[in-house]
Coordinates of C-alpha atoms in Angstrom, one line a residue:
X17 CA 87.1 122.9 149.1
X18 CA 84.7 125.2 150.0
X19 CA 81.3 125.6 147.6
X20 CA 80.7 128.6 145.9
X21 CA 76.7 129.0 145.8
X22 CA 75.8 130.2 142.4
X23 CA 74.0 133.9 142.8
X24 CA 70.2 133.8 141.8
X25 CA 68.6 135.7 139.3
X26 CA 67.2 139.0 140.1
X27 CA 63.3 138.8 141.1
X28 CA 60.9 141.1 141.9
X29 CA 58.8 138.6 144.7
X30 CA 61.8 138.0 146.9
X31 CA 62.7 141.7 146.6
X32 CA 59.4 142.6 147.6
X33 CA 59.5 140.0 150.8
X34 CA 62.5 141.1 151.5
X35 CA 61.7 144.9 151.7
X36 CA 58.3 143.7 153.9
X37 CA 60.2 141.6 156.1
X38 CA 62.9 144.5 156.9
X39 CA 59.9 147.1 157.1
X40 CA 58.5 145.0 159.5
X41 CA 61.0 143.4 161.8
X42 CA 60.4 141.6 165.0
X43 CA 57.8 143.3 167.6
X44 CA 60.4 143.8 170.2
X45 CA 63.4 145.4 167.9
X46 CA 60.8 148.1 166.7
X47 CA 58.9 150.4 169.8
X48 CA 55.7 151.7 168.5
X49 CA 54.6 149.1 166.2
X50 CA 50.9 148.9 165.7
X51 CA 49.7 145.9 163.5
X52 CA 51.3 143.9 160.8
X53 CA 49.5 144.7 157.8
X54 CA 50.3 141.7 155.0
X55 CA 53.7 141.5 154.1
X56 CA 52.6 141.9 150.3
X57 CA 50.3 145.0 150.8
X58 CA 53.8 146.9 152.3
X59 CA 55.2 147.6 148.8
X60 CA 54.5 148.0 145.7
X61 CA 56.7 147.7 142.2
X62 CA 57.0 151.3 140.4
X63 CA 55.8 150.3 136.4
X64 CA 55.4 154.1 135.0
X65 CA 58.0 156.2 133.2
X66 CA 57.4 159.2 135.4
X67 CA 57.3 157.1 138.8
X68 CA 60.4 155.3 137.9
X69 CA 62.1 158.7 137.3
X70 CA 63.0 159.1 141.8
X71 CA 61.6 155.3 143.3
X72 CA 61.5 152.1 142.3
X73 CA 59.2 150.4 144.8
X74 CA 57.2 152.1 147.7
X75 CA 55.1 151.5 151.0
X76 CA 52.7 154.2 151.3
X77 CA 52.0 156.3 153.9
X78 CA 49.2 154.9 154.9
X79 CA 51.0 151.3 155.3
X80 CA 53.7 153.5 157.4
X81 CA 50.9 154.9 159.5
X82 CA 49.3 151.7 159.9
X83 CA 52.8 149.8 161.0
X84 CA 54.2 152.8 163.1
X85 CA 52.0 155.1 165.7
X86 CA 53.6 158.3 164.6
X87 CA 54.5 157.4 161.0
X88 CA 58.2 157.5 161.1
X89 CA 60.3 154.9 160.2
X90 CA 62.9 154.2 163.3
X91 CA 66.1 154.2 161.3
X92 CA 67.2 150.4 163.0
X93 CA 64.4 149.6 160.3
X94 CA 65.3 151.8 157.7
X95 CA 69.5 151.0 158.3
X96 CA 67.8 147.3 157.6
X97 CA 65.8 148.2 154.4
X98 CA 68.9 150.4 153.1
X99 CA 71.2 147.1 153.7
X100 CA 68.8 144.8 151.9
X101 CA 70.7 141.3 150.6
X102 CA 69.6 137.9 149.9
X103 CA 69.1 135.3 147.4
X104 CA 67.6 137.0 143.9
X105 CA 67.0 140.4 146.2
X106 CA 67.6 143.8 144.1
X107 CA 70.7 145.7 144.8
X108 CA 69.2 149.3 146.8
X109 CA 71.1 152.6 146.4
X110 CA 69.3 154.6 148.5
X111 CA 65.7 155.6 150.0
X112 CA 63.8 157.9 152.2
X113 CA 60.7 159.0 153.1
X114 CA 58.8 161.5 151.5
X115 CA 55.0 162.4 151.6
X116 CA 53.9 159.9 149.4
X117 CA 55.8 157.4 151.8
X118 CA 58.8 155.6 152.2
X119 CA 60.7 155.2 148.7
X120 CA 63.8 152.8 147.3
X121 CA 66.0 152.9 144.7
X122 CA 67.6 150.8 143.1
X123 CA 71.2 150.1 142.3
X124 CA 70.9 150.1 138.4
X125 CA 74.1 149.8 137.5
X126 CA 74.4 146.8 139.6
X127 CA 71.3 145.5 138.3
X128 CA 72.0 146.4 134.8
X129 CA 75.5 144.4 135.0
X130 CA 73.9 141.5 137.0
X131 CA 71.3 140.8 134.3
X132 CA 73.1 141.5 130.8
X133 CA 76.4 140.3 131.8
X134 CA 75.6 136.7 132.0
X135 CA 73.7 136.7 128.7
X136 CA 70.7 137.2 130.4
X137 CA 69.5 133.2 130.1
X138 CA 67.8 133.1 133.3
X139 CA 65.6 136.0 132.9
X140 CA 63.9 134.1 129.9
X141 CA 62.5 131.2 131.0
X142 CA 60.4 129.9 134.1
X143 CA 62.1 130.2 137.4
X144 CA 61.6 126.6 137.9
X145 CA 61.5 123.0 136.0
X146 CA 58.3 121.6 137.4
X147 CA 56.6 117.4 137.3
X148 CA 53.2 116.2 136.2
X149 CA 50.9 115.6 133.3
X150 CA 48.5 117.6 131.8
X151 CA 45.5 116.5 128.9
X152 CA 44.0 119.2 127.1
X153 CA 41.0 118.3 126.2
X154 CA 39.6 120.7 123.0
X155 CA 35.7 119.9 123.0
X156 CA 35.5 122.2 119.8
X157 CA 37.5 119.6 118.1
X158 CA 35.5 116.6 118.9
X159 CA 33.8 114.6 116.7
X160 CA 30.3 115.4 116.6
X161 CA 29.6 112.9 114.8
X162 CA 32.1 114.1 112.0
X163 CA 35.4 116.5 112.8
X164 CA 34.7 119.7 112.4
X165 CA 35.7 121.2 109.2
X166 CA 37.0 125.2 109.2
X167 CA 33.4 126.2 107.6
X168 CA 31.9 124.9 110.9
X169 CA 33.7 126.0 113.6
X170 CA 32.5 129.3 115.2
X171 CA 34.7 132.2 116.0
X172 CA 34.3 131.1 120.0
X173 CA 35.2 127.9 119.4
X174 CA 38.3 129.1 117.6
X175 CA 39.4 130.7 120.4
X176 CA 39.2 127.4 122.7
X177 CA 41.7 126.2 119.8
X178 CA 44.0 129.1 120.1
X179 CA 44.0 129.6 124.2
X180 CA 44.4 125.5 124.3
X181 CA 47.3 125.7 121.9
X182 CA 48.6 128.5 123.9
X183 CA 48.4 126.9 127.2
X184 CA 50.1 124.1 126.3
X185 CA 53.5 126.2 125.2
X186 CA 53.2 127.6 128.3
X187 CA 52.7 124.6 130.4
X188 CA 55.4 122.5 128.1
X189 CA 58.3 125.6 129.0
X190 CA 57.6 124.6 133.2
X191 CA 58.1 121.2 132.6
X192 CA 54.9 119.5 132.4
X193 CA 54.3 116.6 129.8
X194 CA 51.6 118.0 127.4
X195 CA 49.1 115.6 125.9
X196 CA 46.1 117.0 123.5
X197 CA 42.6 115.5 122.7
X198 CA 40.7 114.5 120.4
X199 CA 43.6 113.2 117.8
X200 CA 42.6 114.5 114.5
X201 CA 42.7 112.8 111.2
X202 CA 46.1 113.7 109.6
X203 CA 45.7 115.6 106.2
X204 CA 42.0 116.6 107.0
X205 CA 40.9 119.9 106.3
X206 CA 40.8 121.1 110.2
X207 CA 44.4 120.5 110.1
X208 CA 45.4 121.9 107.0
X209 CA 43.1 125.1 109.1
X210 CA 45.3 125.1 111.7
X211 CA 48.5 124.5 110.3
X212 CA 47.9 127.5 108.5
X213 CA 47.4 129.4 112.3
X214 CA 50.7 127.4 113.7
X215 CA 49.0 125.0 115.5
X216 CA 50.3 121.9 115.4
X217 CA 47.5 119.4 116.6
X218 CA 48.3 115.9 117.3
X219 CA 47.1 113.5 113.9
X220 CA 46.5 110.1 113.1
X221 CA 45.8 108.1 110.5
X222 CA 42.4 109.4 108.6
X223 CA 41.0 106.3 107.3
X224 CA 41.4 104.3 110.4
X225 CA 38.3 102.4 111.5
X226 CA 37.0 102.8 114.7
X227 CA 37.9 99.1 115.3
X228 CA 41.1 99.6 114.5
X229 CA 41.5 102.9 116.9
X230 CA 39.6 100.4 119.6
X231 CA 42.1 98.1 118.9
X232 CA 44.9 100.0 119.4
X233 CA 43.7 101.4 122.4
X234 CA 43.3 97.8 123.9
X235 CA 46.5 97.2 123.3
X236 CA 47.9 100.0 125.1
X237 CA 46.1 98.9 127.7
X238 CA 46.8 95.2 128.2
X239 CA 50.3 96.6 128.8
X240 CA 49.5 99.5 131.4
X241 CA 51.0 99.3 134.6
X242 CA 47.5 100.1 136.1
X243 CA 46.1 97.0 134.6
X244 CA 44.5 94.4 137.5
X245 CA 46.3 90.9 137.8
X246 CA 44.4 87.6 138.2
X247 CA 45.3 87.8 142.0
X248 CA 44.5 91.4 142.4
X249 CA 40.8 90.7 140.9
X250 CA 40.2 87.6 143.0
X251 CA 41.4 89.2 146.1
X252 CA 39.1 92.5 146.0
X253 CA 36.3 90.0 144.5
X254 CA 37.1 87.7 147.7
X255 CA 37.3 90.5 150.1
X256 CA 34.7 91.7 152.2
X257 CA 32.6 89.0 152.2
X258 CA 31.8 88.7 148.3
X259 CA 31.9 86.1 146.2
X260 CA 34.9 84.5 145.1
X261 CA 36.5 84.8 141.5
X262 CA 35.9 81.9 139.6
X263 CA 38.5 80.8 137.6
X264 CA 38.4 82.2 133.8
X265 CA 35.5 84.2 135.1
X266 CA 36.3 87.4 133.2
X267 CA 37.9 85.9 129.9
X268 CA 39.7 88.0 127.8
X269 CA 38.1 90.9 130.1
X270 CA 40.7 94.1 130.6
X271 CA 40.3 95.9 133.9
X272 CA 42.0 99.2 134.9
X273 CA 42.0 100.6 138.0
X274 CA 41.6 104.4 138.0
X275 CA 42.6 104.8 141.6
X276 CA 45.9 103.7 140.9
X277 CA 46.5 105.9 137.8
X278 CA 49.4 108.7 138.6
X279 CA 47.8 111.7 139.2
X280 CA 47.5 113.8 136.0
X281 CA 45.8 117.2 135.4
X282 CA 42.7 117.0 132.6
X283 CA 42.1 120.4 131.7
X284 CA 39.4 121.4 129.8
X285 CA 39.2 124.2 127.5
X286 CA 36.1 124.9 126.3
X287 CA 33.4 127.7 125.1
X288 CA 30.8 129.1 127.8
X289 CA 28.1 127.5 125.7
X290 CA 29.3 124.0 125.8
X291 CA 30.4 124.8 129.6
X292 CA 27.4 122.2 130.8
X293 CA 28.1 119.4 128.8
X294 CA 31.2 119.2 130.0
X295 CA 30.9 119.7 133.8
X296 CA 28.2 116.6 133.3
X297 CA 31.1 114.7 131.1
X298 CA 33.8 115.1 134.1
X299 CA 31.1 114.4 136.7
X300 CA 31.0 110.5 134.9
X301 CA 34.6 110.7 135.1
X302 CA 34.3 111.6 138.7
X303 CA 31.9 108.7 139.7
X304 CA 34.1 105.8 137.0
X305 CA 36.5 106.5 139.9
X306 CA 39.6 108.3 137.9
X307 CA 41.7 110.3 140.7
X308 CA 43.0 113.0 138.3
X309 CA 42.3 116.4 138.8
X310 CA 39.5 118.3 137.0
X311 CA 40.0 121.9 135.5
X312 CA 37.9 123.9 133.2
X313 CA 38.6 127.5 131.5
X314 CA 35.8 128.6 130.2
X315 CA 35.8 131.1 127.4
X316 CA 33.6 133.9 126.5
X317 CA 32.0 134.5 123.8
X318 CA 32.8 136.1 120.1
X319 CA 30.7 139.2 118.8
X320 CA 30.8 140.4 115.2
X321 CA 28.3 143.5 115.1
X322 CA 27.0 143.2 111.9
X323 CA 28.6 140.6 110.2
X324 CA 28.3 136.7 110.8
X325 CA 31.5 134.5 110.0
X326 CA 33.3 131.5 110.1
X327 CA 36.4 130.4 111.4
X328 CA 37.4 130.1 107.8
X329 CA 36.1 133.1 106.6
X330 CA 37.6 134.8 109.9
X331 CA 40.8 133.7 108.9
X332 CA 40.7 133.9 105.2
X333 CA 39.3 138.0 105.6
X334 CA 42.5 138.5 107.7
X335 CA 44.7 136.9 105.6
X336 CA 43.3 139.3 102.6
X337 CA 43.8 142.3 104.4
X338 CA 47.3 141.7 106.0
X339 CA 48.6 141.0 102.1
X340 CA 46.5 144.0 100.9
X341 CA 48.5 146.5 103.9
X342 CA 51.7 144.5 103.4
X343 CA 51.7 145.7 99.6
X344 CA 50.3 149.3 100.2
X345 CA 53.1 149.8 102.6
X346 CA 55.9 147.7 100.6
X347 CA 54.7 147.7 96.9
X348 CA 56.1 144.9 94.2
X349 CA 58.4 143.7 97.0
X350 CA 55.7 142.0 98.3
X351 CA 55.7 138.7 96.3
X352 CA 57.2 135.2 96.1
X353 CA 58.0 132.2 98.9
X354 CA 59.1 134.4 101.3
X355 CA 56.4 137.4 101.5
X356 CA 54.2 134.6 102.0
X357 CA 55.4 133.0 104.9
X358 CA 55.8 136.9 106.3
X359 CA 52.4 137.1 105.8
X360 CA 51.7 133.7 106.8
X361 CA 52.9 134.3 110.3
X362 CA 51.5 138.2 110.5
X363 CA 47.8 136.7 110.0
X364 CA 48.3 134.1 112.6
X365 CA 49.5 137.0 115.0
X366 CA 47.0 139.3 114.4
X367 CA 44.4 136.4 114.7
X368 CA 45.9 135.3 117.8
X369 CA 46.2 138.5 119.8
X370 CA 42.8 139.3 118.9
X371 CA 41.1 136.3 120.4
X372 CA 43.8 136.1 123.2
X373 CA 44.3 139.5 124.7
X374 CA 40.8 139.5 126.7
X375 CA 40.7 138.0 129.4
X376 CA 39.2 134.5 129.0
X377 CA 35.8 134.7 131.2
X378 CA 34.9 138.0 129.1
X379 CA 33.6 138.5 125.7
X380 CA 35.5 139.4 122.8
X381 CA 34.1 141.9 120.1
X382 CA 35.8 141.9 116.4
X383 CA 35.9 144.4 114.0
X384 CA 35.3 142.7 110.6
X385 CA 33.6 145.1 108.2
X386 CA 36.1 144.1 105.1
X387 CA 36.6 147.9 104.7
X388 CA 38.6 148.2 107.9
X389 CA 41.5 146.6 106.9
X390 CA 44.5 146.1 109.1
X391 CA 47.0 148.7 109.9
X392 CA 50.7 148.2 109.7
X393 CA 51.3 151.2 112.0
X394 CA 50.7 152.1 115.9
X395 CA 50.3 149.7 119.0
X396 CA 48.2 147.6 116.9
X397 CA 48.3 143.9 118.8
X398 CA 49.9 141.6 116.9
X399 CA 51.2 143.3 113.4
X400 CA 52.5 145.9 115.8
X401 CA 54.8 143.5 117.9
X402 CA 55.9 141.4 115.3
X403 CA 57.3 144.9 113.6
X404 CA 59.1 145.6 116.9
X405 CA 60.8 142.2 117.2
X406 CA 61.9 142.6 113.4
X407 CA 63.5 146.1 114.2
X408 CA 65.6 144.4 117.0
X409 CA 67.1 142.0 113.8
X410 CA 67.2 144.9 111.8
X411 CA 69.3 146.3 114.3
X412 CA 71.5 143.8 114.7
X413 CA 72.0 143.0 111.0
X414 CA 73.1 146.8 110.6
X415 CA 75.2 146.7 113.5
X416 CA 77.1 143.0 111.9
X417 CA 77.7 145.1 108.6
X418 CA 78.9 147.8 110.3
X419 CA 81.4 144.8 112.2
X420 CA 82.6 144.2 108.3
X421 CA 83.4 147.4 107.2
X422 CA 85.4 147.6 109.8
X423 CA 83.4 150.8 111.5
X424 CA 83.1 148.5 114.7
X425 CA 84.7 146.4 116.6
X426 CA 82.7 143.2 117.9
X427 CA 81.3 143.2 121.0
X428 CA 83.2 142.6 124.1
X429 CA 82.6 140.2 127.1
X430 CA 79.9 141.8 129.8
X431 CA 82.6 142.0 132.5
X432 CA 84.3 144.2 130.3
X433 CA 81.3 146.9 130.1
X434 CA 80.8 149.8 132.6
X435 CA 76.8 149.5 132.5
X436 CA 76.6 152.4 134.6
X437 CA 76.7 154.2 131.3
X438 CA 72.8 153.1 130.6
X439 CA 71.0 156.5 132.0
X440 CA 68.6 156.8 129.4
X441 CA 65.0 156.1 131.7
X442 CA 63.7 154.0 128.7
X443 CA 66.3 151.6 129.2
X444 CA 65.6 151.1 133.1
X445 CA 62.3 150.7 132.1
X446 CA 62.6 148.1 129.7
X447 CA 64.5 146.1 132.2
X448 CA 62.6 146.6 135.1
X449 CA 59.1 146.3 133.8
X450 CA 60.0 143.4 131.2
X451 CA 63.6 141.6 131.4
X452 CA 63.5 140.5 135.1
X453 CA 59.5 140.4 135.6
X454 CA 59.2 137.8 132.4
X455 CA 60.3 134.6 134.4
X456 CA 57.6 134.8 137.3
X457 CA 54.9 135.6 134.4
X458 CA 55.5 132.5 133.1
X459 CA 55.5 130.7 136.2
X460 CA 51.5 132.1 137.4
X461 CA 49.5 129.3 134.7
X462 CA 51.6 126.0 136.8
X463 CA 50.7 127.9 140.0
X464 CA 47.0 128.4 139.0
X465 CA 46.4 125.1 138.0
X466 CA 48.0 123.9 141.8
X467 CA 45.5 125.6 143.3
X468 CA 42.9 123.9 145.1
X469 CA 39.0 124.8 146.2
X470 CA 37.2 127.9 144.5
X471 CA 35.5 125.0 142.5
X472 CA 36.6 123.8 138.8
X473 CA 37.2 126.7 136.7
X474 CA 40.7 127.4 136.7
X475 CA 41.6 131.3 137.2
X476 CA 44.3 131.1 135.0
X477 CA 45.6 135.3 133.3
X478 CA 45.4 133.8 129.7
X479 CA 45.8 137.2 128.4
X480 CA 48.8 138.5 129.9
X481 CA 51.5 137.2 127.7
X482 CA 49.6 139.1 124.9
X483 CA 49.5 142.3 127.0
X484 CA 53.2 141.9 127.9
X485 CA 54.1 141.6 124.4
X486 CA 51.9 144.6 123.3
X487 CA 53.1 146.8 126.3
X488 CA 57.3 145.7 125.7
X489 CA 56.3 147.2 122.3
X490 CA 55.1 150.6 123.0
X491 CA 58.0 151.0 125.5
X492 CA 60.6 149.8 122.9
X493 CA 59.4 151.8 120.3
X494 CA 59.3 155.0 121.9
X495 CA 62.9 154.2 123.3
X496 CA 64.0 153.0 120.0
X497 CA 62.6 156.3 117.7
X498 CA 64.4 158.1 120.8
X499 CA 67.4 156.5 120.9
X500 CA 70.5 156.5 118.0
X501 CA 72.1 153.1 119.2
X502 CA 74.4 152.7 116.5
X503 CA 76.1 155.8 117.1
X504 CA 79.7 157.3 115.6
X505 CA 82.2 154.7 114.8
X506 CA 84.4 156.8 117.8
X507 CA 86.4 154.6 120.2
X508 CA 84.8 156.6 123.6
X509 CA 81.4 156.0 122.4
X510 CA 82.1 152.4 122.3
X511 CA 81.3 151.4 125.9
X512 CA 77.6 153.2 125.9
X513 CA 77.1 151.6 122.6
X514 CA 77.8 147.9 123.4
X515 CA 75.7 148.1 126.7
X516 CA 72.7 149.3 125.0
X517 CA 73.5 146.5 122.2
X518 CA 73.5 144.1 125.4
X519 CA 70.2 145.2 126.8
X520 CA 68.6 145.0 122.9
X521 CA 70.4 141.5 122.4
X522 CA 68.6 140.3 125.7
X523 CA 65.3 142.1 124.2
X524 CA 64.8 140.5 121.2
X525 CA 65.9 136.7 123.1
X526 CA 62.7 138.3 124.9
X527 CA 60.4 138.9 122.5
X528 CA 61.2 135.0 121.0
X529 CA 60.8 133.3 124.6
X530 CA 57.2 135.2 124.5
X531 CA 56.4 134.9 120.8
X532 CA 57.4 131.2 121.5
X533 CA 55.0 130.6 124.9
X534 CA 52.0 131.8 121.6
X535 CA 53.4 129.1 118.9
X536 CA 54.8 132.2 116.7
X537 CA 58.0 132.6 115.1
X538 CA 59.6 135.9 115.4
X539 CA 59.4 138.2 111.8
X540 CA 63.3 139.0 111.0
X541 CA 63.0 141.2 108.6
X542 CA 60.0 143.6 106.9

């Protein structure tokens, strides 16, 4: 019986080495070729509204010029760019060249039916399961000689806290195996601090002695695998020339040998003004003889012109002014369990996007004069996409009653849709720039902890999930306000609205895999 390979997902990377490898060809099938620039400085991906309106990715002129003597592309090599296939490669439906250079289109209806028909599962997660183990290590959280409570931790070291907690969704989703330090003491005010963020920090016991933690930590290691035998000992003690190993030497002593540990990944995630300490902390790890890799992300620092606060204050001024806009906007609905938890999760966005949408290395400045409040309205971080995702619900709940009264029918099966029928350019957009793009953003933090040289600092885009969100939002919103989905309950309206229902559906699984890689539940309702 012959296999049936499974297509692969759309991507934009093999689209773009695909387009480079047909623009470029072999030297002998194309006369005139100059130099081969880099295959990924060929194209580019269209991302604006008005580009996106007659291309969808483009080599420049001055690529052209570079690859061919007279500019023009031979048409073998443009019958090869125009026939583009291959494994997660766009569909084209056309191109030429025009003076800004040589342009593609895509086939959108192709693309459209390819993505949403399926459900759109692929497009939401990492493009691959990956293997290892990673520590983060929270020096913010240490004990020092006490744990921190929420009245001492600064505003930088806050955001160690946040971007740790965030890196670990994100690393956990590719398939590493996630461990946190320090353990913090379960029902300890810390916790009870972060649980309030949705952070959910490792705990143990609070009124264990240090004994007792030494004791337990003994015992996990008389049963390591990496634990030395009797032989082992006496053979590397014999070896060389050295002494042998007399018997009962050691006693009771436990020996581990660090050179045989698996390899696991310690990333640190600390503030640039407790940077030093712990480059000299990993360098005594380096010389006990651990093999595991190294990694640091270093944060800038906080700035409040004017104003001086704790983490605790931070929070609790945040808090204040999320319920004070909640109830301006919503008045006495605002109130009981439920309004709580809304507001809850709303604080712990805006607090998160705040800290997280700068890129790590740089500074972050805060606006916290208690007079400036927090607005409910505009692209406004985190309030602003947890609105968006709770319009998407909205939606949907309107479009399920609709379903009861018997105004619509329920949605059919994607092979029953003629996708073609999404022209609008906002919904392109939000597929192009966001649906099929998601999967290879999540991938970059595995990849940037893989690489090797360029020192210890990881160069890991921390803020880009944040700027994704914030960007999905503007675009849905102005498609949205543009856009009646639910339209007239008329039979041939049907088909346009059940594939924009399609694209939304696949939206708001979106916004949860993203909301999800920050530790925050979607808002359903507001």
């Amino acid at each position: 019986m012959e296999n049936i390979e499974e297509p692969s997902p759309l991507r934009i990377t093999p689209t773009v080495r695909a387009l480079s490898s047909a623009l470029r060809g072999k030297r002998e099938d194309v006369p005139g070729v100059r130099v081969f620039p880099e295959p990924e400085k060929l194209w580019f991906k269209e991302s604006s509204a008005k580009n996106l309106r007659n291309r969808d990715f483009l080599s420049p002129t001055t690529m052209l010029n570079t690859l061919y003597a007279d500019g023009q592309v031979p048409p073998a090599v443009m019958s090869r760019v125009l026939s583009l296939r291959g494994s997660g490669v766009l569909p084209v439906a056309g191109g030429e060249v025009m003076g800004e250079g040589l342009r593609v289109r895509v086939d959108r209806p192709a693309a459209f039916r390819t993505v949403l028909a399926g459900g759109a599962k692929e497009y939401l997660k990492p493009s691959s399961q990956r293997q290892g183990c990673v520590v983060i290590n929270c020096p913010a959280l240490h004990p020092k000689p006490t744990t921190p409570s929420p009245d001492m931790l600064s505003l930088g070291q806050l955001r160690t806290v946040l971007l740790a907690d965030h890196m670990g969704a994100l690393l956990r989703r590719q398939g590493f195996v996630v461990s946190y330090c320090p353990i913090l003491p379960e029902d300890s005010d810390i916790i009870s601090f972060l649980r309030a963020l949705g952070i959910d920090w490792p705990t143990g016991p609070a009124d264990r002695t240090s004994e007792e933690r030494e004791e337990k930590i003994q015992e996990a290691l008389k049963s390591s695998p990496y634990r030395e035998k009797e032989t082992e000992r006496g053979r590397r003690a014999s070896g060389g020339g050295g002494r042998k190993a007399e018997e009962g030497e050691d006693g009771d002593l436990l020996r581990i040998n660090l050179k045989r540990v698996a390899m696991v990944t310690a990333l640190h995630v600390t503030s640039c003004q407790d940077e030093f300490r712990q480059q000299q902390i990993a360098m005594l790890w380096r010389a006990s003889g651990a093999t595991h890799t190294q990694r640091h992300l270093v944060c800038g620092p906080v700035k409040t012109p004017g104003s001086q606060l704790t983490a605790a204050q931070y929070l609790q001024l945040r808090r204040g002014q999320m319920k004070e806009a909640s109830e301006m906007k919503y008045g006495d609905q605002v109130e009981g369990q439920t309004w709580e938890d809304i507001i809850k999760v709303m604080t712990s966005a805006t607090v998160r996007f705040e800290l997280l949408s700068t890129v790590h290395t740089s500074p972050v400045t805060l606006d916290v004069q208690r007079e400036g409040g927090i607005s409910t309205k505009g692209p406004r971080g985190g309030v602003f996409v947890m609105y968006n995702c709770a319009r998407l619900h909205t939606l949907f709940d309107s479009y399920q009653r609709g379903v009861e009264k018997g105004l619509y029918p329920e949605i059919p099966e994607g092979s029953q849709l003629d996708f073609s029928a999404l022209k609008e350019e906002g919904e392109w957009l939000l597929l192009f720039n966001y649906l099929i793009p998601f999967a290879e953003l999540l991938d970059q933090s595995g990849q940037a902890l893989d690489c090797e040289g360029g020192g210890a600092r990881v160069n890991i885009k921390t803020e880009q999930i944040c700027k994704f969100l914030v960007s999905l939002s503007k675009d849905f919103s102005s498609y949205y306000n543009r856009v009646h989905v639910l339209g007239e309950p008329l039979p041939h309206l049907f088909n346009q609205m059940f594939c924009r229902l399609y694209l939304l559906r696949a939206l708001r699984e979106l916004y949860h895999s993203a909301l999800d890689s920050l530790n925050l539940p979607p808002i359903r309702q507001l």
